């Protein structure tokens, strides 16, 4: 049984090694693209061809196909008081140049680093979230990484007019932003029915976005019960309520502090006061210093009182160009006195300081309860004149355009497959049929771009220990990578990205079981050796005596003596056990 289990584990490890090292690409596949990698090798990956995907009854479904250039308008807003364009960053509708996943798939791309960018597109008709809530989904791809910049989308409030800028009213802002620590913004603006003013409300504890060269999908669902879910790559990363998970809260308090209420001048809010009847003791010496010379200290032996700390450098010489009339009298530079190096000190000796036992410090009267104490003062509460209660926050203001208004230090931010509507099912179908095939293809391209290992030699039995060690190390680091990905994008998404994660976990479990089984077998072997009983030894000696009967007399005598001795020893051992 143990041999079978060992063989099964080793075969599985070898198969996994061959599987992970195999080249899954095929040079003769039609439509394959060639990917150059650092070591000069080439790999070919077949990219799926782009095919438009239909989404009926969407307020907006943008795949940046035919006509997208006409729909998306770059902002011509100018800086205040100037004629210079405020948003001078360039945009392009083109295929990604880094880790392209779909052949012929175009997207909206930021082209200019360290610039402001603004572009927008109008909806065919205004979208009203008050009817069935809101679903917003779009893809972001960071081709040049993202050190500092935004990649969020804005839903512009209807009716929008003028050139799109940071001053354009928006209903909702959603998406990743990174400058230092990254986060996924979720901000909505709400209009007070009392004052008519709009206030921004920010999601508390937003999730962290993934930052790599792959396409990631951001999904927001707002339901008509004020609940919301925020997902990245189909995995829920944040959920809650529009009523309780945003700051500041939408609904103001019923009561507020009266701004006209003032603290009375005679209000006593000090719980303790100095005792007015207390007097300073006559022997209280406030002038006594904290530290005084230690009168018990004595000068250390060998202290050189007459030797200075510094002496003239005996090796110094007056410069040849020194002019006493112009430069003054020359004197050698000072150096540490060499006689002081081995002495405890040189020069005048002073007593060290110690804490003064008579020090008491400044006298203060002890504190007593304040007989006039009234407690902490607080202004009176009055009814909030701006109070309202809106329990239908999902009824956001109407939307008639979408836009990207960004500042970024990196170019290559790519946007694609923007969906705006009220169907979570439609967004899920887009994820399955549009985003996932693209994402899987990008992973394949990314895998193909990795340098390939040289062909593995055929393995013999002598190679099994080294192979086992290598595979266990690879499994360990695979689990570390899987754990890191799970912390970033969630367990489900990490399992999708890390195809070997689950296998690695299974292999570790098998390896642990295999090692444990061998330890158990070895332990049983040791216990078996230590458990040989007296009768067993006696029987073995008898068999030896029978086989030796044909030997010479000396050998027979020796054999008989040995058997007798063994038997005697065994009997004695047996007797000891019975005590």
Coordinates of C-alpha atoms in Angstrom, one line a residue:
X1 CA 0.0 0.0 0.0
X2 CA 2.8 2.4 0.9
X3 CA 4.6 1.7 -2.4
X4 CA 1.5 2.4 -4.4
X5 CA 0.8 5.7 -2.5
X6 CA 4.4 6.9 -3.0
X7 CA 4.3 6.0 -6.7
X8 CA 1.0 7.8 -7.1
X9 CA 2.3 11.0 -5.6
X10 CA 5.5 11.0 -7.5
X11 CA 3.7 10.3 -10.8
X12 CA 1.3 13.2 -10.1
X13 CA 4.2 15.6 -9.4
X14 CA 5.9 14.6 -12.6
X15 CA 2.8 14.9 -14.7
X16 CA 2.2 18.4 -13.2
X17 CA 5.7 19.4 -14.0
X18 CA 5.4 18.2 -17.6
X19 CA 2.0 19.9 -17.9
X20 CA 3.1 23.3 -16.6
X21 CA 6.3 23.2 -18.7
X22 CA 4.5 22.1 -21.9
X23 CA 4.1 24.6 -24.8
X24 CA 0.4 24.9 -25.4
X25 CA 0.8 27.1 -28.4
X26 CA 0.9 25.8 -32.0
X27 CA 2.9 27.4 -34.7
X28 CA 0.7 26.4 -37.5
X29 CA -2.6 27.7 -36.1
X30 CA -4.4 30.1 -38.4
X31 CA -4.6 33.7 -37.2
X32 CA -1.9 33.3 -34.5
X33 CA 0.1 36.3 -33.5
X34 CA 3.8 36.2 -32.8
X35 CA 4.9 37.5 -29.4
X36 CA 8.6 38.4 -29.0
X37 CA 10.1 37.8 -25.5
X38 CA 13.3 38.9 -23.9
X39 CA 15.3 35.7 -24.6
X40 CA 14.7 36.0 -28.3
X41 CA 12.3 33.1 -28.5
X42 CA 8.9 33.4 -30.1
X43 CA 5.4 32.2 -29.1
X44 CA 2.2 32.3 -31.0
X45 CA -1.3 32.8 -29.5
X46 CA -4.5 32.8 -31.4
X47 CA -6.5 35.9 -30.6
X48 CA -10.3 35.7 -31.0
X49 CA -11.7 38.2 -33.6
X50 CA -13.8 41.1 -32.4
X51 CA -17.5 40.6 -32.9
X52 CA -20.0 43.3 -31.9
X53 CA -22.2 42.2 -29.0
X54 CA -25.8 43.4 -28.9
X55 CA -27.4 44.7 -25.7
X56 CA -31.0 45.7 -26.1
X57 CA -32.7 48.4 -24.0
X58 CA -29.5 49.9 -22.7
X59 CA -29.3 53.6 -22.0
X60 CA -25.7 53.3 -23.3
X61 CA -23.7 50.4 -24.7
X62 CA -20.4 51.5 -26.1
X63 CA -17.8 49.2 -27.7
X64 CA -16.1 52.0 -29.7
X65 CA -16.9 50.5 -33.0
X66 CA -18.1 52.3 -36.1
X67 CA -19.3 55.9 -35.4
X68 CA -17.6 56.2 -32.0
X69 CA -15.4 59.1 -33.2
X70 CA -18.6 61.1 -33.9
X71 CA -20.2 60.2 -30.6
X72 CA -17.3 61.1 -28.3
X73 CA -16.4 64.8 -28.2
X74 CA -13.2 66.1 -26.7
X75 CA -13.6 69.1 -24.4
X76 CA -12.6 72.5 -25.7
X77 CA -12.9 74.1 -22.2
X78 CA -10.4 76.9 -21.5
X79 CA -8.7 77.9 -18.4
X80 CA -10.3 80.7 -16.4
X81 CA -9.2 84.1 -17.8
X82 CA -7.1 82.5 -20.5
X83 CA -7.5 81.3 -24.1
X84 CA -5.3 78.2 -23.6
X85 CA -7.2 74.9 -23.6
X86 CA -7.7 73.5 -20.2
X87 CA -7.8 69.9 -21.3
X88 CA -4.9 69.5 -23.8
X89 CA -4.4 65.7 -23.4
X90 CA -4.9 63.7 -26.5
X91 CA -7.4 60.8 -26.9
X92 CA -7.5 58.0 -29.5
X93 CA -9.9 55.2 -30.4
X94 CA -7.6 52.3 -31.3
X95 CA -6.6 48.8 -30.4
X96 CA -4.5 48.3 -27.2
X97 CA -0.8 47.9 -27.9
X98 CA 0.0 46.0 -24.7
X99 CA -1.5 42.5 -24.0
X100 CA -4.2 42.8 -26.6
X101 CA -6.8 40.1 -26.0
X102 CA -9.2 40.5 -28.9
X103 CA -8.1 41.0 -32.5
X104 CA -9.7 44.2 -34.0
X105 CA -11.1 45.3 -30.6
X106 CA -10.9 49.1 -30.4
X107 CA -11.1 51.2 -27.2
X108 CA -10.8 54.7 -25.9
X109 CA -7.2 55.4 -25.0
X110 CA -5.5 58.2 -23.1
X111 CA -2.5 59.2 -25.2
X112 CA -0.7 62.0 -23.3
X113 CA 1.0 61.6 -19.9
X114 CA 1.1 64.4 -17.3
X115 CA -1.9 66.2 -18.9
X116 CA -5.5 66.9 -18.2
X117 CA -8.0 65.0 -20.3
X118 CA -11.7 65.4 -20.8
X119 CA -14.1 63.7 -23.3
X120 CA -17.8 62.9 -23.2
X121 CA -20.7 61.3 -25.2
X122 CA -24.4 62.1 -25.0
X123 CA -27.0 59.5 -24.5
X124 CA -29.7 59.0 -27.1
X125 CA -32.2 60.1 -24.4
X126 CA -31.9 60.9 -20.7
X127 CA -31.7 58.0 -18.3
X128 CA -33.8 58.1 -15.1
X129 CA -32.5 55.9 -12.2
X130 CA -35.7 56.6 -10.3
X131 CA -37.6 54.0 -12.3
X132 CA -35.6 50.7 -11.7
X133 CA -32.3 51.7 -10.1
X134 CA -29.0 51.9 -11.9
X135 CA -26.4 49.5 -13.3
X136 CA -23.1 50.9 -14.5
X137 CA -20.3 48.7 -15.9
X138 CA -17.1 49.4 -17.9
X139 CA -13.6 48.1 -18.5
X140 CA -10.3 49.6 -17.6
X141 CA -6.9 48.5 -18.9
X142 CA -3.7 50.2 -17.6
X143 CA -1.2 49.6 -20.5
X144 CA 1.5 51.8 -18.9
X145 CA 0.8 50.9 -15.2
X146 CA -0.6 53.7 -13.1
X147 CA 1.5 55.6 -10.6
X148 CA -0.6 58.7 -10.2
X149 CA -3.9 59.3 -12.0
X150 CA -7.6 58.6 -12.3
X151 CA -9.6 56.1 -14.4
X152 CA -13.1 56.9 -13.2
X153 CA -16.2 57.7 -15.2
X154 CA -18.7 60.4 -14.6
X155 CA -22.5 60.3 -15.3
X156 CA -23.4 63.9 -16.2
X157 CA -26.6 65.4 -14.8
X158 CA -29.3 66.3 -17.3
X159 CA -29.6 68.8 -18.8
X160 CA -25.8 69.1 -19.4
X161 CA -24.6 72.1 -21.5
X162 CA -21.4 73.9 -22.4
X163 CA -18.0 72.4 -22.6
X164 CA -17.4 69.4 -20.3
X165 CA -15.0 70.2 -17.4
X166 CA -14.6 69.6 -13.7
X167 CA -17.3 72.2 -13.1
X168 CA -19.9 70.3 -15.1
X169 CA -22.6 68.9 -12.7
X170 CA -22.5 65.1 -12.4
X171 CA -24.9 62.6 -10.8
X172 CA -22.4 59.9 -10.0
X173 CA -18.7 59.2 -10.3
X174 CA -17.3 55.7 -10.2
X175 CA -14.0 53.9 -10.9
X176 CA -10.4 53.5 -9.8
X177 CA -8.0 56.3 -8.8
X178 CA -4.4 56.0 -7.7
X179 CA -1.9 58.5 -6.4
X180 CA -0.1 56.7 -3.5
X181 CA -2.7 54.4 -2.1
X182 CA -5.3 53.5 -4.7
X183 CA -9.1 53.2 -4.2
X184 CA -12.3 52.8 -6.2
X185 CA -14.3 56.0 -6.0
X186 CA -18.1 55.9 -5.6
X187 CA -19.5 59.3 -5.2
X188 CA -23.0 60.5 -5.8
X189 CA -24.5 64.0 -5.6
X190 CA -27.8 64.6 -3.9
X191 CA -29.9 67.7 -4.0
X192 CA -31.4 69.0 -0.7
X193 CA -35.2 69.5 -1.2
X194 CA -35.0 72.3 1.4
X195 CA -32.0 74.4 0.2
X196 CA -31.7 73.2 -3.3
X197 CA -28.0 72.7 -2.9
X198 CA -26.1 69.6 -4.1
X199 CA -23.7 67.7 -1.7
X200 CA -21.2 65.0 -2.7
X201 CA -21.4 61.8 -0.7
X202 CA -18.4 59.5 -0.7
X203 CA -18.3 55.7 -0.1
X204 CA -16.7 54.9 3.2
X205 CA -14.0 52.1 3.1
X206 CA -13.7 51.8 -0.7
X207 CA -12.0 48.8 -2.1
X208 CA -8.5 48.8 -3.7
X209 CA -8.3 48.5 -7.5
X210 CA -6.0 46.0 -9.3
X211 CA -3.1 47.7 -11.1
X212 CA -1.6 45.7 -13.9
X213 CA -1.7 45.4 -17.7
X214 CA -4.8 43.3 -17.8
X215 CA -8.4 44.4 -18.6
X216 CA -10.5 44.7 -15.4
X217 CA -14.2 45.1 -15.2
X218 CA -15.9 47.5 -12.7
X219 CA -19.6 47.0 -12.0
X220 CA -21.9 49.1 -9.9
X221 CA -25.5 48.0 -9.1
X222 CA -27.9 50.4 -7.2
X223 CA -31.2 48.8 -6.3
X224 CA -34.5 50.5 -5.7
X225 CA -34.3 49.6 -1.9
X226 CA -31.2 51.9 -1.6
X227 CA -28.8 48.9 -1.5
X228 CA -25.7 48.7 -3.7
X229 CA -23.0 46.3 -4.7
X230 CA -19.6 47.1 -6.2
X231 CA -17.8 44.4 -8.0
X232 CA -14.5 44.0 -9.8
X233 CA -14.1 41.3 -12.4
X234 CA -17.4 39.8 -11.3
X235 CA -16.4 39.5 -7.7
X236 CA -18.3 41.6 -5.1
X237 CA -15.9 43.8 -3.3
X238 CA -18.2 46.2 -1.4
X239 CA -21.9 46.3 -0.6
X240 CA -24.1 48.4 1.7
X241 CA -26.8 51.1 1.7
X242 CA -26.9 54.6 0.3
X243 CA -28.4 55.6 3.6
X244 CA -25.6 54.4 5.9
X245 CA -22.3 53.8 4.1
X246 CA -21.6 57.3 2.7
X247 CA -20.0 60.4 4.2
X248 CA -21.5 62.8 5.0
X249 CA -24.8 61.1 5.5
X250 CA -27.5 62.3 3.0
X251 CA -30.2 62.9 5.6
X252 CA -29.2 65.7 8.1
X253 CA -30.0 65.4 11.9
X254 CA -33.4 66.6 13.2
X255 CA -31.8 68.9 15.7
X256 CA -28.6 71.0 15.7
X257 CA -26.8 73.2 18.1
X258 CA -28.3 76.7 18.3
X259 CA -25.7 78.9 16.6
X260 CA -26.9 82.0 18.6
X261 CA -26.6 80.3 22.0
X262 CA -23.6 81.7 23.9
X263 CA -21.9 80.5 27.1
X264 CA -22.8 82.7 30.1
X265 CA -19.9 84.6 31.6
X266 CA -20.5 83.2 35.1
X267 CA -20.7 79.6 33.9
X268 CA -18.4 77.4 35.9
X269 CA -17.3 74.4 33.9
X270 CA -14.2 73.6 36.0
X271 CA -14.9 70.6 38.2
X272 CA -11.9 71.2 40.5
X273 CA -10.4 74.5 41.7
X274 CA -7.4 75.5 43.9
X275 CA -8.3 75.5 47.6
X276 CA -8.5 79.3 48.4
X277 CA -7.9 78.6 52.1
X278 CA -4.7 76.7 51.7
X279 CA -1.4 78.3 52.5
X280 CA 2.2 77.5 51.7
X281 CA 4.2 75.8 54.5
X282 CA 6.8 78.0 56.1
X283 CA 9.6 75.5 55.4
X284 CA 8.7 75.2 51.7
X285 CA 11.8 76.4 49.8
X286 CA 10.8 77.1 46.2
X287 CA 14.4 78.4 45.5
X288 CA 16.1 75.1 46.2
X289 CA 17.7 73.8 42.9
X290 CA 16.9 70.5 41.4
X291 CA 20.5 69.4 41.1
X292 CA 23.5 70.2 43.5
X293 CA 27.2 69.2 43.6
X294 CA 28.0 65.8 45.1
X295 CA 30.0 66.7 48.2
X296 CA 31.0 63.0 48.7
X297 CA 32.7 62.8 45.3
X298 CA 36.5 62.8 45.1
X299 CA 38.9 63.5 42.3
X300 CA 39.8 60.3 40.4
X301 CA 43.3 59.0 40.8
X302 CA 45.6 60.1 38.0
X303 CA 43.6 63.3 37.1
X304 CA 46.1 65.7 35.5
X305 CA 45.0 69.1 37.0
X306 CA 47.8 71.1 35.4
X307 CA 47.5 69.6 31.9
X308 CA 45.3 71.4 29.3
X309 CA 42.9 69.4 27.1
X310 CA 44.4 71.0 24.0
X311 CA 48.1 71.8 23.1
X312 CA 49.9 73.3 20.2
X313 CA 50.6 70.8 17.5
X314 CA 54.4 70.0 17.8
X315 CA 54.5 68.8 14.2
X316 CA 53.0 72.0 12.7
X317 CA 55.4 74.4 10.9
X318 CA 54.9 78.0 10.0
X319 CA 54.1 78.3 6.3
X320 CA 56.9 79.7 4.2
X321 CA 54.6 82.5 2.8
X322 CA 53.4 83.6 6.2
X323 CA 53.8 87.4 6.6
X324 CA 53.7 88.4 10.3
X325 CA 53.0 92.1 9.3
X326 CA 50.0 91.1 7.1
X327 CA 48.9 87.8 8.7
X328 CA 49.7 88.5 12.3
X329 CA 51.6 86.4 14.7
X330 CA 51.6 82.7 13.7
X331 CA 50.6 80.1 16.2
X332 CA 50.4 76.3 15.7
X333 CA 47.0 74.8 15.5
X334 CA 45.6 73.1 18.7
X335 CA 45.4 69.3 18.9
X336 CA 44.3 67.0 21.8
X337 CA 46.8 66.7 24.5
X338 CA 48.4 63.2 24.2
X339 CA 49.0 63.0 27.9
X340 CA 45.2 63.0 28.5
X341 CA 44.6 59.9 26.4
X342 CA 45.4 57.5 29.1
X343 CA 44.4 59.7 32.1
X344 CA 40.9 59.8 33.5
X345 CA 40.8 63.6 32.8
X346 CA 42.8 66.8 32.4
X347 CA 42.3 70.4 33.5
X348 CA 40.2 71.7 36.4
X349 CA 38.0 69.1 38.1
X350 CA 34.4 69.8 39.0
X351 CA 32.2 67.8 41.3
X352 CA 29.4 65.8 39.5
X353 CA 25.8 66.9 40.2
X354 CA 23.3 64.9 42.0
X355 CA 19.6 65.4 42.7
X356 CA 18.9 67.8 45.6
X357 CA 17.1 66.0 48.5
X358 CA 15.7 69.3 49.6
X359 CA 14.1 70.2 46.2
X360 CA 10.3 70.6 46.4
X361 CA 9.6 72.8 43.4
X362 CA 7.0 75.5 43.1
X363 CA 4.1 75.3 45.6
X364 CA 0.5 75.0 44.3
X365 CA -2.6 75.0 46.4
X366 CA -4.3 71.5 46.4
X367 CA -7.4 71.1 44.3
X368 CA -10.9 70.8 45.8
X369 CA -14.4 70.4 44.4
X370 CA -15.7 73.5 42.8
X371 CA -18.9 74.5 44.7
X372 CA -20.1 76.5 41.7
X373 CA -19.5 73.8 39.1
X374 CA -22.4 73.4 36.7
X375 CA -20.9 70.8 34.2
X376 CA -19.7 71.1 30.7
X377 CA -21.5 73.8 28.8
X378 CA -23.1 73.0 25.5
X379 CA -25.4 75.1 23.3
X380 CA -29.1 74.3 23.3
X381 CA -30.5 72.0 20.6
X382 CA -33.0 73.5 18.2
X383 CA -34.9 72.1 15.2
X384 CA -32.7 71.9 12.1
X385 CA -34.2 74.3 9.6
X386 CA -32.6 72.3 6.8
X387 CA -33.8 68.9 8.0
X388 CA -35.3 66.4 5.5
X389 CA -35.6 62.7 5.2
X390 CA -35.2 61.1 1.9
X391 CA -35.7 57.3 2.0
X392 CA -35.4 56.9 -1.8
X393 CA -31.8 57.9 -2.5
X394 CA -31.7 55.5 -5.4
X395 CA -33.8 58.0 -7.3
X396 CA -30.7 59.9 -8.5
X397 CA -31.0 62.9 -10.8
X398 CA -31.5 62.1 -14.5
X399 CA -28.4 61.5 -16.7
X400 CA -28.0 62.6 -20.3
X401 CA -24.2 62.0 -20.9
X402 CA -21.1 60.1 -19.7
X403 CA -17.6 61.4 -19.6
X404 CA -14.0 61.0 -18.5
X405 CA -12.4 64.0 -16.9
X406 CA -9.0 63.0 -15.7
X407 CA -5.5 64.0 -14.7
X408 CA -2.9 61.4 -15.1
X409 CA 0.9 61.0 -15.1
X410 CA 0.8 57.9 -17.3
X411 CA -0.7 57.4 -20.8
X412 CA -2.2 54.2 -22.0
X413 CA -5.3 54.2 -19.8
X414 CA -7.9 52.3 -21.9
X415 CA -11.7 52.3 -21.5
X416 CA -14.1 49.9 -23.2
X417 CA -17.5 48.1 -23.2
X418 CA -19.4 50.8 -21.2
X419 CA -22.9 49.8 -20.1
X420 CA -25.4 52.0 -18.5
X421 CA -28.9 50.7 -17.8
X422 CA -31.0 49.1 -15.1
X423 CA -30.5 45.4 -15.8
X424 CA -28.0 43.5 -13.6
X425 CA -28.7 40.4 -15.8
X426 CA -27.6 42.3 -18.9
X427 CA -24.4 43.3 -17.1
X428 CA -23.7 39.7 -16.1
X429 CA -24.2 38.5 -19.7
X430 CA -21.8 41.2 -20.9
X431 CA -19.3 40.0 -18.3
X432 CA -19.6 36.3 -19.5
X433 CA -19.6 37.0 -23.2
X434 CA -17.4 40.1 -23.7
X435 CA -15.1 40.7 -20.7
X436 CA -14.2 37.1 -19.7
X437 CA -13.1 35.9 -23.2
X438 CA -11.0 39.0 -23.5
X439 CA -9.5 38.6 -20.0
X440 CA -8.8 34.9 -20.6
X441 CA -7.1 35.7 -23.9
X442 CA -4.9 38.4 -22.2
X443 CA -3.9 35.8 -19.6
X444 CA -2.8 33.4 -22.4
X445 CA -0.8 36.2 -24.1
X446 CA 0.8 37.1 -20.8
X447 CA 1.7 33.5 -20.3
X448 CA 3.1 33.2 -23.8
X449 CA 5.3 36.2 -23.2
X450 CA 7.1 34.6 -20.3
X451 CA 10.5 33.1 -21.2
X452 CA 10.2 29.4 -21.9
X453 CA 12.2 26.9 -20.0
X454 CA 14.5 24.6 -22.0
X455 CA 13.2 21.1 -22.8
X456 CA 13.2 18.9 -19.7
X457 CA 15.4 15.8 -19.9
X458 CA 13.9 12.4 -19.3
X459 CA 13.8 11.5 -15.6
X460 CA 15.2 8.5 -14.0
X461 CA 14.6 7.1 -10.5
X462 CA 17.7 8.9 -9.3
X463 CA 16.1 12.3 -10.2
X464 CA 13.0 11.7 -8.1
X465 CA 14.3 13.3 -4.9
X466 CA 15.4 16.5 -6.7
X467 CA 12.2 16.6 -8.7
X468 CA 10.1 16.3 -5.5
X469 CA 12.0 19.1 -3.8
X470 CA 11.6 21.4 -6.9
X471 CA 7.9 20.7 -7.2
X472 CA 7.3 21.3 -3.5
X473 CA 9.0 24.7 -3.8
X474 CA 7.0 25.6 -6.9
X475 CA 3.8 24.6 -5.2
X476 CA 4.7 26.7 -2.1
X477 CA 5.3 29.8 -4.2
X478 CA 2.2 29.2 -6.2
X479 CA 0.2 29.2 -3.0
X480 CA 1.9 32.5 -2.0
X481 CA 1.0 34.1 -5.3
X482 CA -2.6 32.8 -5.0
X483 CA -2.9 34.2 -1.5
X484 CA -1.6 37.6 -2.7
X485 CA -4.1 37.6 -5.6
X486 CA -6.9 36.6 -3.2
X487 CA -6.1 39.6 -1.0
X488 CA -6.2 41.9 -4.0
X489 CA -9.1 40.7 -6.1
X490 CA -10.9 38.1 -3.9
X491 CA -10.8 34.3 -3.7
X492 CA -13.1 33.6 -6.7
X493 CA -11.2 35.9 -9.0
X494 CA -7.9 34.6 -7.8
X495 CA -8.9 31.1 -8.6
X496 CA -9.8 32.2 -12.1
X497 CA -6.5 33.9 -12.6
X498 CA -4.3 31.3 -10.9
X499 CA -5.2 28.1 -12.7
X500 CA -2.7 26.0 -10.7
X501 CA -3.7 27.4 -7.3
X502 CA -6.3 24.7 -6.5
X503 CA -4.0 22.0 -7.9
X504 CA -1.1 23.3 -5.8
X505 CA -3.3 23.1 -2.7
X506 CA -4.3 19.6 -3.5
X507 CA -0.7 18.6 -4.2
X508 CA 0.5 20.0 -0.8
X509 CA -2.2 18.0 0.9
X510 CA -1.1 14.9 -0.9
X511 CA 2.6 15.6 -0.1
X512 CA 1.8 16.1 3.6
X513 CA -0.2 12.9 3.6
X514 CA 2.7 11.1 1.8
X515 CA 5.3 12.3 4.3
X516 CA 3.0 11.4 7.3
X517 CA 2.4 7.9 5.9
X518 CA 6.2 7.3 5.6
X519 CA 6.8 8.6 9.1
X520 CA 4.1 6.2 10.4
X521 CA 5.7 3.2 8.6
X522 CA 9.1 4.1 10.0
X523 CA 7.7 4.4 13.5
X524 CA 6.0 1.0 13.2
X525 CA 9.3 -0.5 12.1
X526 CA 11.1 0.9 15.1
X527 CA 8.4 -0.3 17.5
X528 CA 8.6 -3.7 15.9
X529 CA 12.4 -4.0 16.5
X530 CA 12.0 -2.9 20.2
X531 CA 9.2 -5.4 20.8
X532 CA 11.0 -8.8 20.2
X533 CA 9.9 -11.1 23.1
X534 CA 11.8 -13.9 24.9
X535 CA 9.9 -16.8 23.4
X536 CA 10.7 -15.5 19.9
X537 CA 14.4 -15.5 20.7
X538 CA 14.1 -19.0 22.2
X539 CA 12.4 -20.4 19.2
X540 CA 15.0 -18.9 16.8
X541 CA 17.8 -20.4 18.9
X542 CA 16.3 -23.9 18.8
X543 CA 16.1 -23.7 15.0
X544 CA 19.7 -22.7 14.8
X545 CA 20.7 -25.7 17.0
X546 CA 18.8 -28.1 14.7
X547 CA 20.6 -26.8 11.6
X548 CA 24.0 -27.2 13.2
X549 CA 23.7 -30.9 14.3
X550 CA 25.9 -32.1 11.3
X551 CA 28.8 -29.9 12.2
X552 CA 32.0 -30.9 14.0
X553 CA 32.0 -31.4 17.7
X554 CA 33.6 -28.1 18.5
X555 CA 31.2 -26.1 16.4
X556 CA 28.3 -28.2 17.8
X557 CA 29.6 -27.5 21.3
X558 CA 29.9 -23.8 20.5
X559 CA 26.4 -23.7 19.0
X560 CA 24.9 -25.5 21.9
X561 CA 26.6 -23.2 24.3
X562 CA 25.4 -20.1 22.4
X563 CA 21.9 -21.4 22.3
X564 CA 21.9 -22.2 25.9
X565 CA 23.3 -18.8 26.7
X566 CA 20.6 -17.1 24.5
X567 CA 17.9 -19.2 26.1
X568 CA 19.1 -18.4 29.6
X569 CA 19.3 -14.7 28.7
X570 CA 15.8 -14.7 27.2
X571 CA 14.4 -16.5 30.3
X572 CA 16.1 -14.1 32.6
X573 CA 14.7 -11.2 30.5
X574 CA 11.3 -12.8 30.7
X575 CA 11.5 -13.1 34.4
X576 CA 12.5 -9.5 34.7
X577 CA 9.4 -8.5 32.8
X578 CA 7.2 -10.4 35.2
X579 CA 8.5 -8.6 38.3

